[in-house]
Amino acid sequence: MAVSNRDLHDRIQAAFRHPFLRKAVKSATNTLRDRKAVVAHDLGHWQDWRAIGQQIRDHVVENLDVYLKRFAANMTRQGAKVHWAATREDALKIFMNIVDSHGAKLVLKSKSMVSEELHVNAVLEERGIPAVESDLGEYIIQLAGETPSHIIVPAIHKTRGEVAELFEKDSGEKQSPETASLTRYARRKLRQMFLDASIGVSGCNFAVADPGAISLFTNEGNGRLVTSVPPVHVVFMGMERIVPTFRELDVMSKLLPRSATGQKITSYMSVIRGPAAAGESDGAKEMHIIIVDNGRSRILANPKYREVLRCIRCGSCLNVCPVYRQVGGHTYGWVYSGPIGAVLTPLLQNELKDWGETVNLTTLCGACTEACPVRIPLHEMLIQLRLERTSQGFTPALERTAFRLWAETWDSPTLYGLMMRAAAVGQFPFMKDGHLEGGPTPLSAWTNSRYFPPVSGRTFRRRWARGEV
Amino acid sequence: MNISLMITCLCDSFYPEVGEAVVRVLRRTGAQVQFSPEQVCCGQPAFNAGYHDDARRVARTFLRAFQDAEYVVSPSGSCAEMVRENFLRLFDESPEELEQARRLSNKTYEFTEFLVKVAGVTAIDGRFAEVVTYHPSCHMTRLLGVMDEPIQLLRSIDGLELKELPRAYDCCGFGGTFSVKMPEISEAIVTEKAENVLKSGARILVGADMGCLMNIKGRLEKMGHNLPVMHIAQVIDQAQGGK
């Protein structure tokens, strides 16, 4: 669990010390984005679908109070208990009260980014209550003692061999590193736990305000089991994860799986409208929904970043991001990785000093903005966050001075001309075979991996002035 | 038609021959080409790094240099995008400058976009018998929306064989200050790009933005490959007979 972003450069180094991770992340993201390209094309009018997705999510974000109230009223009428949590502490208090009142011995979970954000597992473990992730990828990284490195594919960085080793350690038996055999092992272990758990915890892909429902998209079916086998079902829901009706859910069910995994539909889509009614054999006896704010209303109040609340956590911005693809998710230091993480982390932490450096994990190529199914202008938000970080004085003094000097020189054609002439002379000690090598920082950061061209002794402006052009 | 050339800092200081090729190609359309020595830089490095006061200072000089221009043409999609889109954000609190920025925005074009959309040059009359591949720069394609024009122009050149660049739309890893702030990641990204350039089987890499080309060429050379790199203006100029 990272506590701040101060160690960003250490984490980058860690990623580079793990060539398997880098190879696995690159290969998996390539598969995901290629599959997405195919199914987005199959649907036709992909840009129109994105526009509709954006409209729906914008409408919800702008009318969040209305839809949340409607959702809460409908769910309450249908027998669920709805709780409101303003902060992380509030959410955990509500949750632990539920856990305690049932004397829970084992909590089984289905993937929920919000519960990662709140560190639910750590709090349960402190009380000696095992919290087991039932999503295969999450289960694997839990055994490894790690956090997710991708929003949709949490164990994207693990090889089959590494998974076999983790299962060997868990079982004390030899494991074959074949996918089928590994899946069999996980299934056997998890099936029993579904039966033993007293509380099932799930996330919420989308809540439906009218008539009141929560929906879960899963590929392993664990979402169905975790919400219906244990007697108590607790939902952690980010307060923005809502759509007005099933008509809008239909649009999301086209956008989300296509963007996330390149699937036309997910294998399982569960819609839950409340606990089991009298006489019904399926379903939890008790259903709790914890609607979590934890910084979201602060983002809602800021027109510069409000659009980020459209996010449907599909992870497609990760798959196309040149930076994420090289270093994987742990480099970002918190729950959310990739471009969306680089934007969300400092906003949810409300802190640009220690967490703000994630905004430098971008080349501003705009691939994230182009990939986003609900058209969040991620690269523009990254520039905006950089601006706030510099305005608040959190960038290095040397960098601030460099840009000030740059501006003083570059806003005068005369000074600029003199500077370039000086550079053309001053570069000689670093010249080798027609390019620059070594040199002082920041030039050396470039020349360590690339040749740098020399400044021309006869710049374009001089040639033009002499009538040579 | 009067064209004011936005030469970009990189072309001015490192690649003046690209600027000269741009001038020759534009003159062959029958246009008058002007160069205002009052211009320096569009301010993009500071803007992207979050130093908007510094960027504004440099951008203001730029705004003045081009206020009387009929058309402004830049051999860089990235710089054209800065002027066309980001100047509007940079000056949004000063109505007078915002109006100037808006006027400048409406008359600023990237080089190939100008040729096709304004000058009506939809095919190049000339021959350039080489096997090339084309790197589409991110700001030019995604942010400025200029995608087809350079391809259309290259395809029209007699003798030119255009090879597909694998994963062409992936960033080259330059990202302005990113390349020195995150040198390891930048190197990893540009290495992938350089490998794809080699995989394409082309003998020359062509692009429309010297920032990206400088980055890719620098990496190719460090890896020991002397694959020539050309700005699309140089290819068109040579096809048309050069000097």
XYZ file of C-alpha atoms in Angstrom:
712
model
C 0.000 0.000 0.000
C 1.677 3.191 -1.107
C 1.265 6.137 1.198
C 2.305 8.874 -1.145
C 3.678 9.563 -4.516
C 7.104 10.697 -3.363
C 8.656 7.425 -4.422
C 7.569 7.675 -8.050
C 11.077 7.371 -9.449
C 11.785 4.338 -7.249
C 8.662 2.683 -8.587
C 9.705 3.409 -12.170
C 13.048 1.755 -11.456
C 11.225 -1.211 -9.902
C 9.202 -1.666 -13.084
C 12.382 -1.625 -15.158
C 13.923 -4.278 -12.914
C 11.023 -6.577 -13.797
C 11.279 -7.338 -17.541
C 8.541 -10.011 -17.322
C 6.128 -7.447 -15.997
C 6.878 -5.047 -18.821
C 6.574 -7.747 -21.445
C 3.346 -9.129 -19.970
C 1.731 -5.709 -19.666
C 2.648 -4.794 -23.221
C 1.387 -8.034 -24.676
C -1.877 -7.984 -22.704
C -2.651 -4.368 -23.549
C -1.927 -5.054 -27.209
C -4.454 -7.892 -27.171
C -7.052 -5.766 -25.406
C -6.758 -2.776 -27.710
C -6.734 -4.903 -30.852
C -9.869 -6.726 -29.705
C -11.506 -3.420 -28.853
C -10.780 -2.089 -32.340
C -12.576 -5.093 -33.845
C -15.718 -5.014 -31.680
C -16.032 -1.225 -31.732
C -16.027 -1.506 -35.508
C -18.615 -4.334 -35.404
C -21.056 -2.151 -33.524
C -20.799 0.595 -36.137
C -21.023 4.345 -35.508
C -18.598 4.041 -32.584
C -18.145 7.817 -32.372
C -21.909 8.235 -32.048
C -22.019 5.657 -29.280
C -19.267 7.549 -27.459
C -21.258 10.772 -27.804
C -24.362 9.084 -26.368
C -22.260 7.618 -23.548
C -20.903 11.060 -22.762
C -24.398 12.617 -22.799
C -25.806 10.007 -20.443
C -22.960 10.299 -17.991
C -22.922 14.109 -18.155
C -26.636 14.196 -17.488
C -26.240 11.940 -14.458
C -23.293 13.886 -13.068
C -25.180 17.164 -13.433
C -28.270 15.718 -11.731
C -26.547 13.402 -9.323
C -28.558 14.448 -6.286
C -31.845 13.685 -8.046
C -30.801 10.230 -9.237
C -29.141 9.218 -5.973
C -32.254 10.121 -3.993
C -34.469 8.217 -6.399
C -32.160 5.210 -6.347
C -31.983 5.200 -2.540
C -35.756 5.484 -2.180
C -36.379 2.666 -4.662
C -33.801 0.349 -3.133
C -35.125 0.987 0.363
C -38.642 0.167 -0.809
C -37.296 -3.050 -2.282
C -35.859 -4.085 1.065
C -32.200 -3.017 0.856
C -30.542 -0.798 3.446
C -28.892 2.286 1.937
C -26.025 4.004 3.775
C -24.284 7.277 2.910
C -20.562 7.590 3.548
C -18.942 11.004 3.147
C -15.429 9.853 3.972
C -13.302 6.715 4.026
C -13.727 6.540 7.803
C -17.516 6.773 7.513
C -17.610 3.982 4.946
C -15.434 1.685 7.018
C -17.436 2.378 10.180
C -20.690 1.509 8.439
C -19.153 -1.627 6.972
C -17.555 -2.824 10.195
C -20.857 -2.359 12.032
C -22.450 -4.749 9.534
C -19.558 -7.178 9.861
C -19.676 -7.073 13.660
C -23.435 -7.405 13.936
C -23.206 -10.686 12.015
C -20.120 -11.949 13.821
C -18.564 -12.573 10.380
C -15.649 -15.019 10.239
C -14.989 -14.827 6.505
C -15.745 -12.101 3.972
C -15.764 -12.946 0.288
C -15.371 -10.175 -2.239
C -15.959 -9.556 -5.894
C -13.768 -6.943 -7.524
C -14.457 -3.450 -6.283
C -12.136 -0.532 -6.903
C -13.929 1.507 -4.241
C -13.131 -1.076 -1.572
C -9.486 -0.923 -2.729
C -9.671 2.839 -2.382
C -10.922 2.443 1.194
C -8.464 -0.358 2.068
C -11.336 -2.549 3.286
C -9.212 -5.709 3.256
C -6.552 -4.224 5.520
C -9.161 -3.160 8.072
C -10.745 -6.624 8.085
C -7.366 -8.269 8.472
C -6.592 -6.079 11.478
C -9.612 -7.670 13.126
C -8.450 -11.123 12.132
C -11.243 -11.577 9.594
C -10.001 -12.998 6.286
C -11.266 -11.073 3.237
C -10.826 -13.191 0.127
C -11.019 -11.829 -3.396
C -13.146 -14.098 -5.582
C -12.138 -12.577 -8.911
C -9.360 -14.840 -10.197
C -6.973 -12.010 -10.995
C -7.622 -10.336 -7.665
C -7.206 -13.666 -5.878
C -3.797 -14.098 -7.494
C -2.485 -10.688 -6.527
C -3.932 -11.089 -3.065
C -1.867 -14.249 -2.625
C 1.134 -12.241 -3.851
C 0.400 -9.452 -1.366
C 0.100 -6.857 -4.121
C -2.453 -4.297 -5.295
C -4.159 -4.362 -8.734
C -2.024 -3.115 -11.597
C -4.890 -2.692 -14.066
C -8.481 -1.610 -13.475
C -9.939 -4.508 -15.440
C -7.103 -7.023 -15.509
C -5.611 -6.707 -12.016
C -3.016 -9.457 -12.441
C -2.012 -8.335 -15.948
C 1.636 -8.334 -14.872
C 1.776 -11.955 -13.675
C 2.962 -14.859 -15.797
C 1.439 -18.345 -15.589
C 4.611 -19.610 -13.932
C 4.389 -16.965 -11.233
C 0.739 -17.864 -10.625
C 1.655 -21.561 -10.287
C 4.301 -20.646 -7.706
C 1.786 -18.608 -5.701
C -0.709 -21.503 -5.750
C 2.049 -23.916 -4.683
C 2.839 -21.746 -1.702
C -0.871 -21.534 -0.857
C -1.572 -25.268 -1.127
C 1.769 -26.823 -0.273
C 1.324 -29.007 -3.354
C 3.017 -29.043 -6.754
C 1.027 -27.041 -9.353
C 1.202 -27.344 -13.104
C 1.577 -23.945 -14.794
C -1.239 -24.694 -17.236
C -4.205 -22.337 -17.403
C -6.837 -25.099 -17.063
C -5.134 -26.676 -14.090
C -4.593 -23.343 -12.340
C -8.218 -22.379 -12.900
C -9.347 -25.729 -11.456
C -7.333 -25.127 -8.317
C -8.708 -21.603 -7.820
C -12.254 -22.784 -8.476
C -12.019 -25.595 -5.918
C -10.645 -23.242 -3.284
C -13.117 -20.442 -3.969
C -16.250 -22.640 -4.243
C -15.860 -23.770 -0.653
C -15.292 -20.211 0.504
C -18.501 -19.020 -1.172
C -20.323 -21.556 1.003
C -18.426 -20.630 4.178
C -18.533 -16.834 3.940
C -21.010 -14.937 6.067
C -20.706 -11.712 4.075
C -20.355 -11.168 0.348
C -18.954 -7.828 -0.783
C -19.364 -6.522 -4.302
C -18.755 -3.340 -6.195
C -21.293 -1.761 -8.477
C -20.640 -1.212 -12.163
C -23.813 0.825 -12.457
C -26.694 1.543 -10.172
C -30.026 2.039 -11.925
C -32.050 4.843 -10.327
C -35.390 3.710 -11.707
C -36.713 1.175 -10.738
C -33.746 0.728 -8.359
C -31.118 -1.915 -9.051
C -27.410 -2.479 -9.038
C -25.635 -4.189 -11.909
C -22.407 -6.137 -12.037
C -20.443 -7.143 -15.119
C -18.238 -10.199 -14.582
C -16.621 -12.843 -16.718
C -16.145 -15.519 -14.113
C -19.618 -15.653 -12.585
C -18.182 -14.860 -9.180
C -20.345 -11.732 -9.056
C -23.471 -13.925 -9.019
C -22.159 -16.161 -6.273
C -20.784 -13.452 -4.021
C -24.083 -11.548 -4.115
C -26.386 -14.510 -3.609
C -24.716 -17.336 -1.654
C -23.561 -15.604 1.577
C -26.502 -14.497 3.754
C -25.432 -10.826 3.727
C -24.549 -8.799 0.632
C -22.734 -5.461 0.980
C -22.318 -3.192 -2.034
C -19.617 -0.514 -2.166
C -20.780 2.027 -4.705
C -18.961 5.154 -5.832
C -21.582 7.897 -5.665
C -21.252 8.720 -9.376
C -21.809 5.170 -10.616
C -25.426 5.553 -11.588
C -27.630 5.668 -14.684
C -31.250 6.842 -14.840
C -32.997 3.701 -16.188
C -32.367 0.347 -17.863
C -32.372 2.084 -21.249
C -29.165 3.899 -20.322
C -27.772 0.743 -18.746
C -28.247 -0.862 -22.145
C -25.922 1.760 -23.693
C -23.355 1.214 -20.937
C -23.539 -2.532 -21.455
C -22.411 -1.911 -25.045
C -19.674 0.604 -24.181
C -18.115 -0.964 -21.090
C -17.214 -4.526 -22.179
C -16.144 -3.364 -25.638
C -13.837 -0.719 -24.190
C -12.585 -2.846 -21.332
C -11.843 -6.282 -22.716
C -12.908 -6.038 -26.333
C -15.955 -8.213 -25.669
C -19.364 -7.532 -27.166
C -20.928 -8.536 -23.875
C -19.492 -9.830 -20.629
C -20.128 -13.461 -19.733
C -22.323 -12.534 -16.789
C -24.363 -9.446 -16.132
C -26.068 -9.516 -12.761
C -28.889 -7.168 -11.889
C -29.895 -7.127 -8.237
C -32.903 -5.236 -6.976
C -32.778 -6.141 -3.309
C -32.465 -9.025 -0.860
C -34.353 -12.273 -1.371
C -38.050 -11.784 -0.775
C -40.052 -14.130 1.450
C -40.346 -17.465 -0.271
C -37.511 -16.803 -2.737
C -34.730 -19.362 -2.566
C -32.020 -17.257 -4.250
C -30.380 -14.127 -2.966
C -28.882 -12.708 0.195
C -31.141 -12.383 3.234
C -29.853 -8.887 3.817
C -28.558 -6.295 1.359
C -26.618 -3.142 2.255
C -25.553 -0.439 -0.172
C -22.814 1.935 0.981
C -22.784 4.989 -1.284
C -19.275 6.394 -1.035
C -18.298 10.015 -1.586
C -14.659 10.057 -0.376
C -13.722 13.161 -2.379
C -16.147 12.819 -5.254
C -18.398 15.726 -4.306
C -15.307 17.933 -4.165
C -14.557 16.950 -7.773
C -18.215 17.514 -8.657
C -17.970 21.060 -7.312
C -14.973 21.860 -9.543
C -16.001 22.575 -13.148
C -12.395 21.993 -14.306
C -12.497 18.322 -13.336
C -16.196 17.452 -13.093
C -16.065 15.557 -16.386
C -13.792 12.934 -14.842
C -16.843 11.661 -12.922
C -18.179 10.335 -16.232
C -15.581 7.558 -15.974
C -17.027 4.043 -16.178
C -13.753 2.340 -15.119
C -13.245 0.441 -18.359
C -9.472 0.819 -18.404
C -9.237 1.469 -22.131
C -7.130 4.583 -21.484
C -4.580 2.309 -19.811
C -4.386 -0.027 -22.761
C -3.473 2.721 -25.220
C -1.253 4.782 -22.922
C 2.397 4.624 -24.033
C 3.546 5.227 -20.462
C 1.288 2.667 -18.772
C 2.233 0.122 -21.414
C 5.904 0.441 -20.462
C 5.686 0.478 -16.669
C 2.360 -1.087 -15.622
C 0.015 0.034 -12.893
C 2.065 -0.129 -9.704
C 4.162 2.810 -10.882
C 1.150 5.064 -10.342
C 1.315 4.351 -6.614
C -2.356 4.018 -5.771
C -5.540 2.157 -6.697
C -6.153 3.826 -10.040
C -3.470 3.601 -12.695
C -2.879 4.805 -16.225
C -4.119 8.178 -17.470
C -7.331 8.000 -15.445
C -5.245 7.216 -12.362
C -2.854 10.066 -13.067
C -5.862 12.397 -13.007
C -7.974 10.738 -10.280
C -5.245 10.071 -7.737
C -4.272 13.681 -6.967
C -7.950 14.722 -7.164
C -9.265 12.062 -4.783
C -6.285 12.525 -2.458
C -6.854 16.294 -2.732
C -3.132 16.754 -2.569
C -0.737 17.896 -5.262
C 2.473 18.051 -3.271
C 3.119 14.359 -2.739
C 0.599 12.897 -5.164
C 0.887 15.400 -7.990
C 3.842 13.857 -9.751
C 1.633 11.249 -11.414
C 0.632 14.092 -13.759
C 4.078 13.762 -15.315
C 3.407 10.150 -16.309
C 2.133 11.236 -19.706
C 3.569 12.262 -23.051
C 0.335 14.202 -23.716
C -0.171 12.141 -26.859
C -3.943 12.201 -26.368
C -4.416 8.460 -26.965
C -6.326 8.253 -23.658
C -8.756 10.982 -24.635
C -9.276 9.302 -27.990
C -9.913 5.898 -26.387
C -12.267 7.034 -23.622
C -15.776 5.712 -24.384
C -17.351 8.655 -22.556
C -14.937 11.228 -23.982
C -13.208 12.508 -20.857
C -10.537 15.019 -21.985
C -7.871 13.300 -19.902
C -4.801 14.880 -21.483
C -6.259 18.364 -21.013
C -6.947 17.622 -17.362
C -3.337 16.506 -16.969
C -2.153 19.882 -18.302
C -4.571 21.644 -15.948
C -3.257 19.645 -12.980
C 0.315 20.465 -13.990
C -0.654 24.138 -14.045
C -2.087 23.896 -10.523
C 0.966 22.054 -9.304
C 3.318 24.740 -10.613
C 1.066 27.542 -9.321
C 1.103 25.974 -5.859
C 4.902 25.879 -5.972
C 5.322 22.098 -5.883
C 7.677 21.805 -8.837
C 11.473 21.849 -8.404
C 13.019 25.313 -7.985
C 15.518 24.606 -10.740
C 12.714 23.815 -13.163
C 10.835 26.987 -12.246
C 13.961 29.059 -12.804
C 14.681 27.316 -16.103
C 11.232 28.125 -17.473
C 11.436 31.715 -16.267
C 14.796 32.174 -17.997
C 13.448 30.420 -21.065
C 10.484 32.821 -21.196
C 12.752 35.849 -20.750
C 14.960 34.754 -23.622
C 12.343 33.277 -25.931
C 10.037 36.282 -25.841
C 12.730 38.387 -27.483
C 13.861 37.523 -31.013
C 17.185 39.262 -30.354
C 17.976 37.372 -27.152
C 16.826 34.113 -28.741
C 19.137 34.732 -31.724
C 22.075 35.461 -29.424
C 21.335 32.363 -27.357
C 21.287 30.147 -30.419
C 24.561 31.600 -31.650
C 26.066 30.977 -28.218
C 24.772 27.412 -28.288
C 26.220 26.831 -31.746
C 29.648 27.764 -30.334
C 29.219 26.249 -26.848
C 28.213 22.845 -28.159
C 31.661 22.048 -29.632
C 32.993 20.222 -26.545
C 30.024 17.834 -26.752
C 30.102 17.266 -30.498
C 30.971 13.876 -31.879
C 30.390 12.647 -35.427
C 27.871 15.379 -36.157
C 25.736 15.048 -33.043
C 25.857 15.844 -29.340
C 26.850 13.356 -26.676
C 26.856 13.650 -22.886
C 26.495 17.279 -21.858
C 24.989 18.801 -18.728
C 21.494 17.871 -17.439
C 18.856 17.961 -18.789
C 20.682 17.427 -22.103
C 22.321 14.263 -20.754
C 18.891 12.754 -19.963
C 18.352 12.901 -23.698
C 21.825 12.005 -24.934
C 22.036 8.894 -22.730
C 19.641 7.134 -25.072
C 19.511 9.327 -28.179
C 21.798 11.409 -30.302
C 20.965 15.079 -30.204
C 21.407 17.187 -33.329
C 23.761 20.185 -33.180
C 22.434 23.736 -33.361
C 22.918 24.973 -36.872
C 25.501 27.717 -37.228
C 23.327 29.145 -39.993
C 19.788 29.211 -38.631
C 16.794 29.670 -40.886
C 16.283 33.247 -39.728
C 19.880 34.171 -40.583
C 19.598 32.596 -44.003
C 16.347 34.428 -44.625
C 17.806 37.739 -43.431
C 20.687 37.323 -45.862
C 18.295 36.571 -48.692
C 19.548 33.000 -49.057
C 16.112 31.421 -48.906
C -2.145 34.461 -51.466
C 0.183 35.648 -48.693
C 1.600 33.022 -46.379
C 3.391 33.908 -43.177
C 5.734 31.137 -42.234
C 5.717 29.861 -38.657
C 9.123 28.293 -38.712
C 9.158 26.623 -35.235
C 12.198 26.755 -32.938
C 13.388 23.289 -33.940
C 13.326 24.000 -37.670
C 15.001 27.353 -37.187
C 17.864 26.148 -35.024
C 18.398 22.519 -35.941
C 16.768 21.869 -39.290
C 16.890 25.071 -41.382
C 16.887 22.920 -44.531
C 13.334 21.797 -43.662
C 12.250 25.422 -43.514
C 13.809 26.035 -46.912
C 11.996 23.055 -48.425
C 8.717 24.360 -46.982
C 9.323 27.754 -48.583
C 10.058 26.245 -52.011
C 6.976 24.004 -51.973
C 4.717 26.844 -50.859
C 6.133 29.188 -53.504
C 5.384 26.605 -56.201
C 1.679 26.925 -55.315
C 1.983 30.510 -56.517
C 1.858 31.994 -53.035
C 3.946 34.824 -51.636
C 5.884 33.537 -48.644
C 6.818 35.893 -45.845
C 8.887 35.415 -42.725
C 8.522 37.670 -39.728
C 11.766 37.765 -37.733
C 9.693 38.920 -34.742
C 8.518 35.332 -34.145
C 10.314 32.985 -31.779
C 8.243 30.194 -30.253
C 4.586 29.349 -29.689
C 5.219 28.628 -25.993
C 4.182 24.996 -26.081
C 6.972 23.559 -23.864
C 5.998 25.811 -20.960
C 2.272 25.387 -21.589
C 2.460 21.601 -21.469
C 4.702 21.645 -18.405
C 2.152 23.769 -16.539
C 4.037 27.081 -16.608
C 1.269 29.092 -18.194
C 2.541 32.536 -17.168
C 5.847 31.820 -18.897
C 4.030 30.339 -21.888
C 1.794 33.396 -22.126
C 4.773 35.714 -22.189
C 6.295 33.883 -25.155
C 2.926 33.403 -26.854
C 2.230 37.122 -26.636
C 5.337 37.868 -28.732
C 4.160 35.274 -31.198
C 0.649 36.753 -31.333
C 2.095 40.151 -32.224
C 4.397 38.747 -34.908
C 1.480 37.250 -36.835
C -1.345 39.700 -36.263
C -1.325 41.025 -39.841
C -0.843 37.666 -41.554
C -3.305 36.382 -44.154
C -2.410 32.723 -43.610
C -0.012 31.222 -41.069
C 1.560 27.907 -42.050
C 3.646 25.683 -39.787
C 5.722 22.617 -40.665
C 4.658 21.129 -37.294
C 1.234 19.828 -36.371
C 2.112 20.199 -32.733
C 2.956 23.920 -32.958
C -0.051 24.561 -35.210
C -2.254 22.875 -32.611
C -0.750 24.996 -29.849
C -1.664 28.183 -31.701
C -5.019 26.989 -32.942
C -6.365 25.406 -29.752
C -4.277 26.220 -26.704
C -3.848 29.953 -27.330
C -7.605 30.187 -26.741
C -7.114 28.668 -23.285
C -3.992 30.694 -22.578
C -5.624 34.067 -23.238
C -9.145 33.325 -22.003
C -8.967 35.952 -19.264
C -7.975 38.856 -21.483
C -10.774 39.683 -23.977
C -8.595 41.740 -26.311
C -5.867 39.120 -26.593
C -8.446 36.364 -26.817
C -9.907 38.097 -29.864
C -6.423 38.298 -31.428
C -5.843 34.642 -30.578
C -9.157 33.688 -32.157
C -8.270 35.520 -35.378
C -4.866 33.843 -35.443
C -6.443 30.473 -34.709
C -8.752 30.815 -37.714
C -5.906 31.415 -40.155
C -3.314 28.949 -38.859
C -2.647 25.677 -40.674
C -0.286 22.765 -40.562
C 1.787 22.505 -43.780
C 0.100 19.477 -45.481
C -3.316 20.571 -44.303
C -2.720 23.967 -45.909
C -1.563 22.407 -49.176
C -4.629 20.182 -49.499
C -7.387 22.263 -47.935
C -6.409 25.822 -48.810
C -3.980 25.725 -51.731
C -5.934 22.897 -53.406
C -2.822 20.769 -53.981
C -4.341 17.301 -53.762
C -1.574 15.483 -55.664
C 2.123 16.120 -56.121
C 3.364 16.339 -59.660
C 6.781 14.745 -59.396
C 8.823 11.649 -58.778
C 10.598 10.343 -55.671
C 11.554 6.697 -56.160
C 12.095 5.533 -52.587
C 10.572 3.093 -50.134
C 9.350 5.172 -47.196
C 7.231 4.802 -44.082
C 5.286 7.569 -42.381
C 5.052 8.353 -38.665
C 1.799 10.209 -37.876
C 2.484 12.545 -34.968
C 0.043 12.474 -32.045
C -0.752 16.176 -31.756
C -1.199 16.501 -35.491
C -3.545 13.527 -35.848
C -5.488 13.311 -32.600
C -5.515 16.891 -31.433
C -5.387 18.875 -34.683
C -7.337 16.278 -36.679
C -4.951 16.216 -39.670
C -4.685 12.554 -40.620
C -5.290 11.909 -44.297
C -3.605 14.878 -45.974
C 0.032 13.772 -45.630
C -0.835 10.209 -46.688
C -2.783 11.488 -49.682
C 0.155 13.667 -50.775
C 2.749 10.904 -50.294
C 0.643 8.365 -52.219
C 0.335 10.755 -55.146
C 4.099 10.896 -55.685
C 5.272 8.855 -58.623
C 7.741 6.096 -57.692
C 7.205 6.455 -53.956
C 6.359 3.211 -52.172
C 4.648 3.773 -48.814
C 5.227 0.921 -46.343
C 2.956 0.463 -43.359
C 4.502 1.439 -40.035
C 3.441 -1.129 -37.401
C 1.489 0.533 -34.557
C 1.904 3.808 -36.432
C -0.366 5.804 -34.132
C 1.578 4.992 -30.972
C 3.431 7.951 -29.491
C 7.189 8.196 -30.109
C 7.836 9.013 -26.453
C 9.219 12.526 -26.896
C 6.463 14.459 -25.129
C 8.559 17.639 -24.751
C 9.880 17.780 -21.208
C 8.668 14.199 -20.650
C 11.764 12.962 -22.479
C 14.072 14.468 -19.860
C 11.808 14.132 -16.820
C 11.086 10.440 -17.394
C 14.135 9.426 -19.453
C 13.847 5.637 -18.910
C 10.196 5.483 -19.959
C 10.799 7.821 -22.875
C 13.692 5.647 -24.049
C 11.547 2.497 -23.807
C 8.784 4.082 -25.873
C 11.067 5.463 -28.573
C 12.903 2.146 -28.769
C 9.613 0.431 -29.605
C 8.934 3.082 -32.245
C 12.439 2.737 -33.735
C 12.046 -1.050 -33.885
C 8.733 -0.660 -35.688
C 10.335 1.734 -38.178
C 12.983 -0.904 -38.905
C 10.304 -3.622 -39.121
C 8.386 -1.624 -41.735
C 11.115 -2.390 -44.252
C 11.253 1.231 -45.374
C 14.518 2.906 -46.332
C 13.459 6.381 -45.222
C 11.311 7.557 -42.315
C 9.018 10.451 -43.208
C 7.092 12.607 -40.757
C 5.472 16.000 -40.493
C 6.846 17.150 -37.166
C 10.561 17.586 -36.475
C 10.111 17.064 -32.726
C 9.049 13.444 -33.196
C 11.511 12.906 -36.028
C 14.433 14.250 -33.991
C 13.514 11.846 -31.204
C 13.140 8.773 -33.418
C 16.225 9.587 -35.488
C 18.278 10.180 -32.329
C 17.301 6.752 -31.028
C 17.838 4.984 -34.359
C 21.345 6.460 -34.593
C 22.190 5.501 -31.011
C 21.024 1.969 -31.837
C 23.422 2.027 -34.767
C 20.996 2.512 -37.654
C 21.611 5.275 -40.122
C 18.130 5.313 -41.612
C 17.534 8.726 -43.166
C 14.698 10.787 -41.729
C 12.892 13.410 -43.791
C 10.206 15.979 -43.192
C 7.352 15.546 -45.661
C 8.143 19.020 -47.096
C 11.609 17.748 -48.072
C 10.091 14.708 -49.806
C 7.627 16.858 -51.748
C 10.347 19.397 -52.574
C 12.674 16.710 -53.904
C 9.846 15.121 -55.912
C 9.206 18.508 -57.457
C 12.847 18.859 -58.408
C 14.354 20.423 -55.293
C 16.335 23.596 -55.739
